[in-house]
Each structure stands twice: as structure tokens, then as C-alpha cells.
mmCIF file of C-alpha atoms and ligand atoms in Angstrom:
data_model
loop_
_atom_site.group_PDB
_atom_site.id
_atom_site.type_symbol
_atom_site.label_atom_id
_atom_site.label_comp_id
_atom_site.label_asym_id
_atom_site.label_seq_id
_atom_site.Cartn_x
_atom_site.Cartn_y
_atom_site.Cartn_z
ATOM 1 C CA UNK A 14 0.000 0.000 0.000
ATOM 2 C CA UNK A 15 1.132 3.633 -0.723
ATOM 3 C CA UNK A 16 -0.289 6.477 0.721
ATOM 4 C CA UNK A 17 -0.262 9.848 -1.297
ATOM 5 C CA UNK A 18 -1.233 13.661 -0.703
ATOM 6 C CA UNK A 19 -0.165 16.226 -2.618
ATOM 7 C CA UNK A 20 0.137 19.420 0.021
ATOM 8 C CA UNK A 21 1.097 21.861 -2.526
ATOM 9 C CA UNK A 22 0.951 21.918 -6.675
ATOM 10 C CA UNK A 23 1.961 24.709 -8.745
ATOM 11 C CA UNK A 24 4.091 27.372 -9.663
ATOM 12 C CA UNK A 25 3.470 28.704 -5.974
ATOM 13 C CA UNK A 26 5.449 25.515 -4.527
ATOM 14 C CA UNK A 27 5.487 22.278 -5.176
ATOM 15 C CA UNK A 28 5.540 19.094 -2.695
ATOM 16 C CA UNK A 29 4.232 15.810 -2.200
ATOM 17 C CA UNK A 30 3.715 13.539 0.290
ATOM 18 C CA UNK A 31 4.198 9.914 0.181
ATOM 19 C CA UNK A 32 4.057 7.060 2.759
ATOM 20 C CA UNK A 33 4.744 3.249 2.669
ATOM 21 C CA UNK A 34 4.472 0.714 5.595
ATOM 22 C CA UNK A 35 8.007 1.833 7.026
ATOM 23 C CA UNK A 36 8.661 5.270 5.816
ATOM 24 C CA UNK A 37 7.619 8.957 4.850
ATOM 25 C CA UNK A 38 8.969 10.595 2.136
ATOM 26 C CA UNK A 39 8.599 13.826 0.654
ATOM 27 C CA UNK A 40 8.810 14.952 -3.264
ATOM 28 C CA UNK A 41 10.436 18.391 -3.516
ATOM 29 C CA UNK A 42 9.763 21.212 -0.759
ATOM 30 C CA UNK A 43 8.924 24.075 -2.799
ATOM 31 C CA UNK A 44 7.210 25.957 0.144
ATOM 32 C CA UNK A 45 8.064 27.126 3.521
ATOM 33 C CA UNK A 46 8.967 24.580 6.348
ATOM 34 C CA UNK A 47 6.462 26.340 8.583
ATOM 35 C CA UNK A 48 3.683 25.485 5.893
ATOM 36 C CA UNK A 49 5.045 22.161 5.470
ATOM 37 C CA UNK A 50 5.033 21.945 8.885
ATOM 38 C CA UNK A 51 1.131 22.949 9.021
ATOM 39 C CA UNK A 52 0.173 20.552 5.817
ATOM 40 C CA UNK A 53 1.694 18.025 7.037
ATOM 41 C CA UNK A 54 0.291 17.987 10.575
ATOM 42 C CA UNK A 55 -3.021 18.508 9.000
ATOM 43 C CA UNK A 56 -2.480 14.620 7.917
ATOM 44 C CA UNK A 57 -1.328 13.700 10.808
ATOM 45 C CA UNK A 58 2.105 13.793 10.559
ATOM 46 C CA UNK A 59 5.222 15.684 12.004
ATOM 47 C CA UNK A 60 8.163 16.944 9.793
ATOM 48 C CA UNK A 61 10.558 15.297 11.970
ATOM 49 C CA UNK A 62 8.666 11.472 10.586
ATOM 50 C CA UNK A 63 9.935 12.349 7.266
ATOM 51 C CA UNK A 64 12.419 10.046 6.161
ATOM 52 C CA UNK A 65 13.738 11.707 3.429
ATOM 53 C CA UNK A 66 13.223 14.741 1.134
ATOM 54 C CA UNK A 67 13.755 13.731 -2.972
ATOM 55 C CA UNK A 68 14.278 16.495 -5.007
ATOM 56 C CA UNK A 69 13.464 16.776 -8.596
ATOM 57 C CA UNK A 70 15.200 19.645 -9.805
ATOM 58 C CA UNK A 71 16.798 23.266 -8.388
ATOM 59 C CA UNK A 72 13.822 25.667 -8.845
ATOM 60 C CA UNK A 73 12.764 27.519 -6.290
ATOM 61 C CA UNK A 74 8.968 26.201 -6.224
ATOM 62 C CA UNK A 75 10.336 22.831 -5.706
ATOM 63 C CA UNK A 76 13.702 23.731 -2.693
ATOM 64 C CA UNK A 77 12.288 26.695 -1.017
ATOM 65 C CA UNK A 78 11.571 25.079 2.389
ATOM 66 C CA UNK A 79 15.138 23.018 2.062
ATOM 67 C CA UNK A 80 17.341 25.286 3.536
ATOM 68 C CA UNK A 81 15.306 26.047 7.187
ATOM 69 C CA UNK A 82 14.066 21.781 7.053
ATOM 70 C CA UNK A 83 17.823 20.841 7.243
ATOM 71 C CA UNK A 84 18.163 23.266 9.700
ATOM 72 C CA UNK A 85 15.316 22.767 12.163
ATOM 73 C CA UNK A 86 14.979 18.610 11.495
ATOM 74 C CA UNK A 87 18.305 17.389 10.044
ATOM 75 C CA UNK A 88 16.080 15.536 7.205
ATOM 76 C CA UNK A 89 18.274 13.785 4.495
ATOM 77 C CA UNK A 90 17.874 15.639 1.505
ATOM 78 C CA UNK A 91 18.511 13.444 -1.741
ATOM 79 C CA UNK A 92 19.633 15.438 -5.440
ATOM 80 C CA UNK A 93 21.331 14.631 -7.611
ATOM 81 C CA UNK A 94 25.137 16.050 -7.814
ATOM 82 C CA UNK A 95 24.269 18.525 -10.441
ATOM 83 C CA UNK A 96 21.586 19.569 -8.789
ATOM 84 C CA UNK A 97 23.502 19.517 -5.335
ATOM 85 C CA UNK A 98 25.790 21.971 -7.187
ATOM 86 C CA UNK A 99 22.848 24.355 -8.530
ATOM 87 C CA UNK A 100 21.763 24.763 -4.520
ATOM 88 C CA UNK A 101 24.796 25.751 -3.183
ATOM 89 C CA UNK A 102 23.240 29.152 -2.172
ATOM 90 C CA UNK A 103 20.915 27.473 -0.352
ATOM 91 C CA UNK A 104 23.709 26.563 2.219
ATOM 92 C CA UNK A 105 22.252 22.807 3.456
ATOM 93 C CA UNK A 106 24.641 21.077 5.770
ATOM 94 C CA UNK A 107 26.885 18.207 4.738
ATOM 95 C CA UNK A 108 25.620 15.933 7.022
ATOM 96 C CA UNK A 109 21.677 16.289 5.370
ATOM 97 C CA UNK A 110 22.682 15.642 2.017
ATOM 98 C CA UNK A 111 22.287 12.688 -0.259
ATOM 99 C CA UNK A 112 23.056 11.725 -3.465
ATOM 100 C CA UNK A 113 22.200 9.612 -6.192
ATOM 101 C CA UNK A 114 22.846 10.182 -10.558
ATOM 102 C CA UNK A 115 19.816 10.563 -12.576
ATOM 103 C CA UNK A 116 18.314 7.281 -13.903
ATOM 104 C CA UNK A 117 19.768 5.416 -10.397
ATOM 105 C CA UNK A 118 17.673 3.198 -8.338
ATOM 106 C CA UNK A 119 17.814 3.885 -4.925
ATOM 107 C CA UNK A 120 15.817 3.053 -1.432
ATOM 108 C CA UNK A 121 14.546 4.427 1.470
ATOM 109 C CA UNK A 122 13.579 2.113 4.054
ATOM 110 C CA UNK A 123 10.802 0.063 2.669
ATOM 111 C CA UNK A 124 10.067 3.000 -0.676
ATOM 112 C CA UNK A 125 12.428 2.282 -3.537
ATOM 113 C CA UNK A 126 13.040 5.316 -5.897
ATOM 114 C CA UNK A 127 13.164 4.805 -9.570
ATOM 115 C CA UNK A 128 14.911 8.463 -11.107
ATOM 116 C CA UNK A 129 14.603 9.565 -14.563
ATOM 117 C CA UNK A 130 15.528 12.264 -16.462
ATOM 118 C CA UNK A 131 12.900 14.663 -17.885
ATOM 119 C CA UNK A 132 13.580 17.555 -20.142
ATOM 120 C CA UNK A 133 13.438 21.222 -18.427
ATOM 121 C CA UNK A 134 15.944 23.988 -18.411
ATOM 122 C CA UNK A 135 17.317 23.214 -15.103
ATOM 123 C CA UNK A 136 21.093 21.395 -14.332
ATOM 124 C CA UNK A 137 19.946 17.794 -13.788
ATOM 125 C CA UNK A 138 16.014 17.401 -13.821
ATOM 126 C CA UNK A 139 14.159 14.305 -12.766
ATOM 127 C CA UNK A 140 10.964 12.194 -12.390
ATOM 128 C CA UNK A 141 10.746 9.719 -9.885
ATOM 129 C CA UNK A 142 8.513 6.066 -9.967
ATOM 130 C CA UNK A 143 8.312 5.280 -6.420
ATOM 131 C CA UNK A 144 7.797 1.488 -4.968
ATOM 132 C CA UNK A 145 6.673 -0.096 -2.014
ATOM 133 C CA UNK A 146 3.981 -2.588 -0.894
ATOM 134 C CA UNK A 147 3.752 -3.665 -4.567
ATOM 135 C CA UNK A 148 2.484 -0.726 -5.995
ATOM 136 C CA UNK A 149 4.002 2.320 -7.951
ATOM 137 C CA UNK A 150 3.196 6.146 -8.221
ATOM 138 C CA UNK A 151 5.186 8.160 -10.414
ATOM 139 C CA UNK A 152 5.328 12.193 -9.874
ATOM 140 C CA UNK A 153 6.746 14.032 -12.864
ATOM 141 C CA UNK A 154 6.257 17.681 -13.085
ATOM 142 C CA UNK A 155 8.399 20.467 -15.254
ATOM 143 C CA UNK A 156 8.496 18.676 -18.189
ATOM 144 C CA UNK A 157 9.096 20.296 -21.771
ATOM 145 C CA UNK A 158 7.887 17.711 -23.816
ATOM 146 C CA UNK A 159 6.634 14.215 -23.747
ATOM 147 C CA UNK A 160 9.766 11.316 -25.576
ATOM 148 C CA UNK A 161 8.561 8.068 -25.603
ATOM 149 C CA UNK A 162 10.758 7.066 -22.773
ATOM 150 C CA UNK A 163 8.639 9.060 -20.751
ATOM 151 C CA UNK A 164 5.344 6.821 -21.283
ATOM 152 C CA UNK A 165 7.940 3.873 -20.452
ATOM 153 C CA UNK A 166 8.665 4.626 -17.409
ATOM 154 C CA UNK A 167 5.246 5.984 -16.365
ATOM 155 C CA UNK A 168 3.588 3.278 -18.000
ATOM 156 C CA UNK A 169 2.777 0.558 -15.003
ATOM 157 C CA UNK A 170 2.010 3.165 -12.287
ATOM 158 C CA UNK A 171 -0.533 2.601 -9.990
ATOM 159 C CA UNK A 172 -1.044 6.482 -10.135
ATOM 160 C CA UNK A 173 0.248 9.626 -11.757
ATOM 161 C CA UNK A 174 0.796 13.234 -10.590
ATOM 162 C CA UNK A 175 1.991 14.614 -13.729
ATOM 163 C CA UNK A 176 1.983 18.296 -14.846
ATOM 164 C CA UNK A 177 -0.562 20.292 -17.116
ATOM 165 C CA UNK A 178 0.776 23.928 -16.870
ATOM 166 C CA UNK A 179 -0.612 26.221 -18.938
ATOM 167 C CA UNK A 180 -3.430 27.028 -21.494
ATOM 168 C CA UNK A 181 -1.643 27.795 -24.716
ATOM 169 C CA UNK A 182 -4.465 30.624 -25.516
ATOM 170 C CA UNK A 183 -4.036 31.972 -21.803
ATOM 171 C CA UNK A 184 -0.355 32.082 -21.840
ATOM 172 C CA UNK A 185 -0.142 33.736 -25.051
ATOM 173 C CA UNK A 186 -2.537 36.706 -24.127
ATOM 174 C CA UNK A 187 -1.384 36.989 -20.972
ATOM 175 C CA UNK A 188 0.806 39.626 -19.188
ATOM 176 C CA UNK A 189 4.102 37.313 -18.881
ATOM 177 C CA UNK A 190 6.918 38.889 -20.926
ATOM 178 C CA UNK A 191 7.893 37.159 -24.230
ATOM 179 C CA UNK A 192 10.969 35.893 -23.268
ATOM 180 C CA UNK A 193 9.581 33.881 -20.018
ATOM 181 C CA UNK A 194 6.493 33.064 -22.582
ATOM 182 C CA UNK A 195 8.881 31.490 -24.992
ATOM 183 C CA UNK A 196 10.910 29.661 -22.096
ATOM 184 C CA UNK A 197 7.218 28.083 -20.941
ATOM 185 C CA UNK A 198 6.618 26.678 -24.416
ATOM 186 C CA UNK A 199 9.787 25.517 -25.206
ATOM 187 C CA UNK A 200 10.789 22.029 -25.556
ATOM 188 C CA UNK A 201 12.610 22.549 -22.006
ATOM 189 C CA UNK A 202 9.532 24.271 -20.425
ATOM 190 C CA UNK A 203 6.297 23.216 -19.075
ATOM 191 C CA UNK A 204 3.496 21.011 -20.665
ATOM 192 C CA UNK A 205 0.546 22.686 -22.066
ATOM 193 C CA UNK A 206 -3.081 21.121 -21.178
ATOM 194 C CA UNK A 207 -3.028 20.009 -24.350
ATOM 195 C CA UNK A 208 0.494 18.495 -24.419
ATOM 196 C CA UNK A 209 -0.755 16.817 -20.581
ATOM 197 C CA UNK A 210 -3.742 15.164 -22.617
ATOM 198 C CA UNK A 211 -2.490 13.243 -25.049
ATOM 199 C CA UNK A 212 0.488 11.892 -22.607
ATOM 200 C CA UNK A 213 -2.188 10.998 -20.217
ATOM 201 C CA UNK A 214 -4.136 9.417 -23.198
ATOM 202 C CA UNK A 215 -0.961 7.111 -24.350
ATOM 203 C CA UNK A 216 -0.802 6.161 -20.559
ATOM 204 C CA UNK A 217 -5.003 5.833 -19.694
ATOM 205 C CA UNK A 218 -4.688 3.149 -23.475
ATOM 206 C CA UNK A 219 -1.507 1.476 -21.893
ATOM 207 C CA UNK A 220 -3.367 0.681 -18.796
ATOM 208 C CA UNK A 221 -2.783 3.800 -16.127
ATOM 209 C CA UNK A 222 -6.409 4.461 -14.684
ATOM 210 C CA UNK A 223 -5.251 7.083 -11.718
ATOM 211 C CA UNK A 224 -4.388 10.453 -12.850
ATOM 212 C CA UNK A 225 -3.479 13.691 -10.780
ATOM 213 C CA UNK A 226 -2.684 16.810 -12.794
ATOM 214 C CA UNK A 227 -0.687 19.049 -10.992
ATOM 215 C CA UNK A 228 1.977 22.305 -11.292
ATOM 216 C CA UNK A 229 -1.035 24.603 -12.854
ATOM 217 C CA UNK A 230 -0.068 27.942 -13.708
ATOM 218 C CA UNK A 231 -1.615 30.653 -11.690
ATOM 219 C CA UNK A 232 -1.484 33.365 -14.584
ATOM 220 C CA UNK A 233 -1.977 30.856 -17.417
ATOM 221 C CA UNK A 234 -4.309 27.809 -16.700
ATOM 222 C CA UNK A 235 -7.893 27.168 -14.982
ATOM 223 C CA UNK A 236 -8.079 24.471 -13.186
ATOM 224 C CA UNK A 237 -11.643 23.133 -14.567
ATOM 225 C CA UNK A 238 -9.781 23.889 -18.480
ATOM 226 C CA UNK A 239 -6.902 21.848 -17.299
ATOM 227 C CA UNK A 240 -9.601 18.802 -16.144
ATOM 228 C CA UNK A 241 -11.875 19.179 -19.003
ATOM 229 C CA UNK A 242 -9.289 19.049 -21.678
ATOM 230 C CA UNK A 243 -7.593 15.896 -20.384
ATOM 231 C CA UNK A 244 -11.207 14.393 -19.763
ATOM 232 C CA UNK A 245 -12.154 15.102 -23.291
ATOM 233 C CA UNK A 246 -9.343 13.714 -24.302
ATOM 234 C CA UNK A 247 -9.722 10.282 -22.709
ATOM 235 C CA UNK A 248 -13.378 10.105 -23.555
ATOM 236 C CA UNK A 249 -12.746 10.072 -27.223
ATOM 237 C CA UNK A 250 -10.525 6.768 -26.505
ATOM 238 C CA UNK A 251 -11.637 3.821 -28.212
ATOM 239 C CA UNK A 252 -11.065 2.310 -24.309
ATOM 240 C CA UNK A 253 -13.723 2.429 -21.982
ATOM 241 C CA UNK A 254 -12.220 0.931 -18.856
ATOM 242 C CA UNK A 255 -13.111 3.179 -15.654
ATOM 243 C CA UNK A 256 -10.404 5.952 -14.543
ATOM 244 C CA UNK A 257 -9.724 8.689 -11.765
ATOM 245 C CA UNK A 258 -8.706 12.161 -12.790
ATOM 246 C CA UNK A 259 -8.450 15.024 -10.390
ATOM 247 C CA UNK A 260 -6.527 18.482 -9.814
ATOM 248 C CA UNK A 261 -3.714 18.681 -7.306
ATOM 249 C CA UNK A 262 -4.878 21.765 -5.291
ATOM 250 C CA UNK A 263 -2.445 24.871 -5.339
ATOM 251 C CA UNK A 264 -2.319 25.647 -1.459
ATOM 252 C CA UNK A 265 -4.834 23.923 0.249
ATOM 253 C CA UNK A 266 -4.126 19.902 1.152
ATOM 254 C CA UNK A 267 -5.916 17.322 -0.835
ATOM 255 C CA UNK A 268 -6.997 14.122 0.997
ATOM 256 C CA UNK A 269 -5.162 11.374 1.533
ATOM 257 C CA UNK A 270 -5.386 8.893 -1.122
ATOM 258 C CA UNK A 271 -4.603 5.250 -0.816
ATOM 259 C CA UNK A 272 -3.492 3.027 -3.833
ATOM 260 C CA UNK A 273 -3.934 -0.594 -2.279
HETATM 261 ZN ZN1 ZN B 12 11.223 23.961 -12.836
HETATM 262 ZN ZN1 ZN B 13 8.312 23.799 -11.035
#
């Protein structure tokens, strides 16, 4: 069994939280430790249960909390050493950090963590399948655009938290500058809704029934656009086999889910 909640989704702050028999884990830390604090003991649990922190890439939305977490808790932090070497500035102590290369296996107690790489204009980027109890989620957010690898290694999962960022319409006409509009689009951006639907498409035909879209753009996505586009999408699927879809919420926690 794996138990999941996504506490925060977006490009406010990403992190997610993840719990096997044996351990706690979270997904990035792209908020403040006093709000992960709060999310977290809204589930019932204390930051000092977490096991480890996995981190999927530099940005701030996903390492903001890092820095006063290492501090306050001493959590092991695992990036890879590119990554490590983009956070310098966030001054984390030796004796927190962790490493593993991107595509390594690697476990945590009872969780075992599958890396990948994903494309997106940061040093070392990754996704990560996680294991334990016999079932897999994978989490992959930031991700300029979908390679066949990238159905691989999702294909399989239990459930998905993947990203659908931005509206292409919306993020065109809106007030972002061109130059952080063309870095959005690019093939090391973000994934448009549209991009999102046809990934989670390939997946929903290759057997994935669980979906969770997350990392939606304030500015330049609406939530029920971002559900209704992937939903129309799998509708007009020759397979009708029954499927979850939701929205990771931006700043308030979702509810435990558990993939038995
Ligand atoms: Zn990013
Ligand atoms: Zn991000």
C-alpha cells in the first residue's frame, strides 16, 4: 500500500507527500517549512517522521523550504550532484545531504526510488517512480515535452501526478513577458493542457487508470480547463475501462489517497 497527498501543486510551490508501511517521504519542498510543517500535521504527521526529502530539480517552487528543514529537522535531503551543485546558495549542511545520478535506483527504508531524467531547463532534472507494498506512483512535473521514454517509465504506475501547466491561448494573451512566454513553451519548459492530454491518453490506453494533474499555472491555466481538456481527451478513446482524474490543489491539502 502507498499512501499519497499532494500538500502543494503549482508554480506557488510544489511538494508531495508519500508514505509506505516503514517510511515517509517527501517529493520536492517548494514551500516554507512552517507550511510544510502545518500541511503536514493537517495529515497527521510531524516533519521530523519524514524520512527523506527527494528532489526533482533546483527551482525555487520545488527547494524553497530546504534550507530552514535541514536546519530545524536534520532531514536527508537526496539530489542529484548537479543539482547539489545548482543549490549551493541554499547553504544545506553536509551531514543532510544525499546523493544519487539521474536514472539510479535507490531506497529508502521500505520505498524504492526509480529516477529519470525529464527535459526542463534546469542542471539535472528528474521524475521519480516510487515502490513499495507492490504498488508504484510516479510524480513528474516540469516537463518540456513528452519522448517516448517518458510513457515507459510511467507506463505501469498505480497512479500519476503529472503536470498540465498552462493554457496555450491563456499564456499567449497573458501579461508574462515574451521571453519567459517562450521559455514556458519551449521544448525545455512546461506542458501545455493540451500536451498533458495526449500523454495521459498514451498512458489511460496502456493501462494507467489514476491520474493527478498538478503544477497549474496561476497566470496561465484554470483548473476546470486543465480537467476538461484531459477528460475530453480520454473520452474520445476507443477504451472504456473506468479511470480517476483530479486536480492537485495549489495551497490547500488534498486528501489522503490510498493506492492498495
Ligand atoms: Zn522547474
Ligand atoms: Zn516547477
Amino acid at each position: 500500500m502507498i499512501k499519497f497527498c499532494n500538500l502543494f501543486s503549482g508554480s506557488s510551490g510544489n511538494s508531495t507527500y508519500i508514505e509506505s508501511e516503514n517510511a515517509k517521504i517527501l517529493v520536492d519542498a517548494g514551500v516554507s517549512c512552517l507550511k510544510i510543517t502545518k500541511a503536514l500535521a493537517s495529515i497527521g504527521v510531524e516533519l521530523d517522521e519524514i524520512n527523506a526529502i527527494i528532489i526533482s530539480h533546483e527551482h525555487i517552487d520545488h527547494t524553497k523550504g530546504l534550507t530552514t528543514i535541514a536546519k530545524k529537522h536534520n532531514t536527508p535531503i537526496y539530489a542529484t550532484p548537479k543539482t547539489w551543485s545548482n543549490m549551493e546558495s541554499l547553504k544545506i549542511d553536509e551531514n543532510c545531504r544525499r546523493t544519487f545520478e539521474a536514472g539510479e535506483t535507490f531506497e529508502i527504508a521500505d520505498i524504492k526510488v526509480e529516477s529519470f531524467s525529464i527535459p526542463h531547463d534546469a542542471a539535472d532534472p528528474c521524475g521519480f517512480s516510487i515502490y513499495a507494498g507492490g504498488k508504484k506512483v510516479t510524480v513528474a512535473t516540469d516537463i518540456g515535452h513528452v519522448e517516448d521514454s517518458l510513457i515507459d517509465q510511467m507506463s505501469g504506475s498505480d497512479m500519476v501526478l503529472v503536470e498540465s501547466n498552462y493554457d496555450c491561448d491563456t499564456l499567449l494573451c497573458g501579461p508574462y513577458p515574451y521571453c519567459l512566454k517562450k521559455r514556458i513553451l519551449s521544448d525545455v519548459g512546461h506542458l501545455s493542457n493540451e500536451a498533458t492530454s495526449k500523454l495521459v491518453r498514451r498512458l489511460y490506453e496502456a493501462g494507467v487508470s489514476n491520474f493527478v494533474l498538478g503544477h497549474l499555472s496561476k497566470e496561465n491555466n484554470f483548473p476546470e480547463l486543465a480537467y476538461q481538456t484531459v477528460l475530453n481527451e480520454i473520452n474520445s478513446s476507443k477504451q472504456k475501462t473506468p479511470f480517476n482524474l483530479s486536480i492537485a490543489k495549489r495551497d490547500t491539502i488534498d486528501d489522503v489517497m490510498e493506492i492498495v
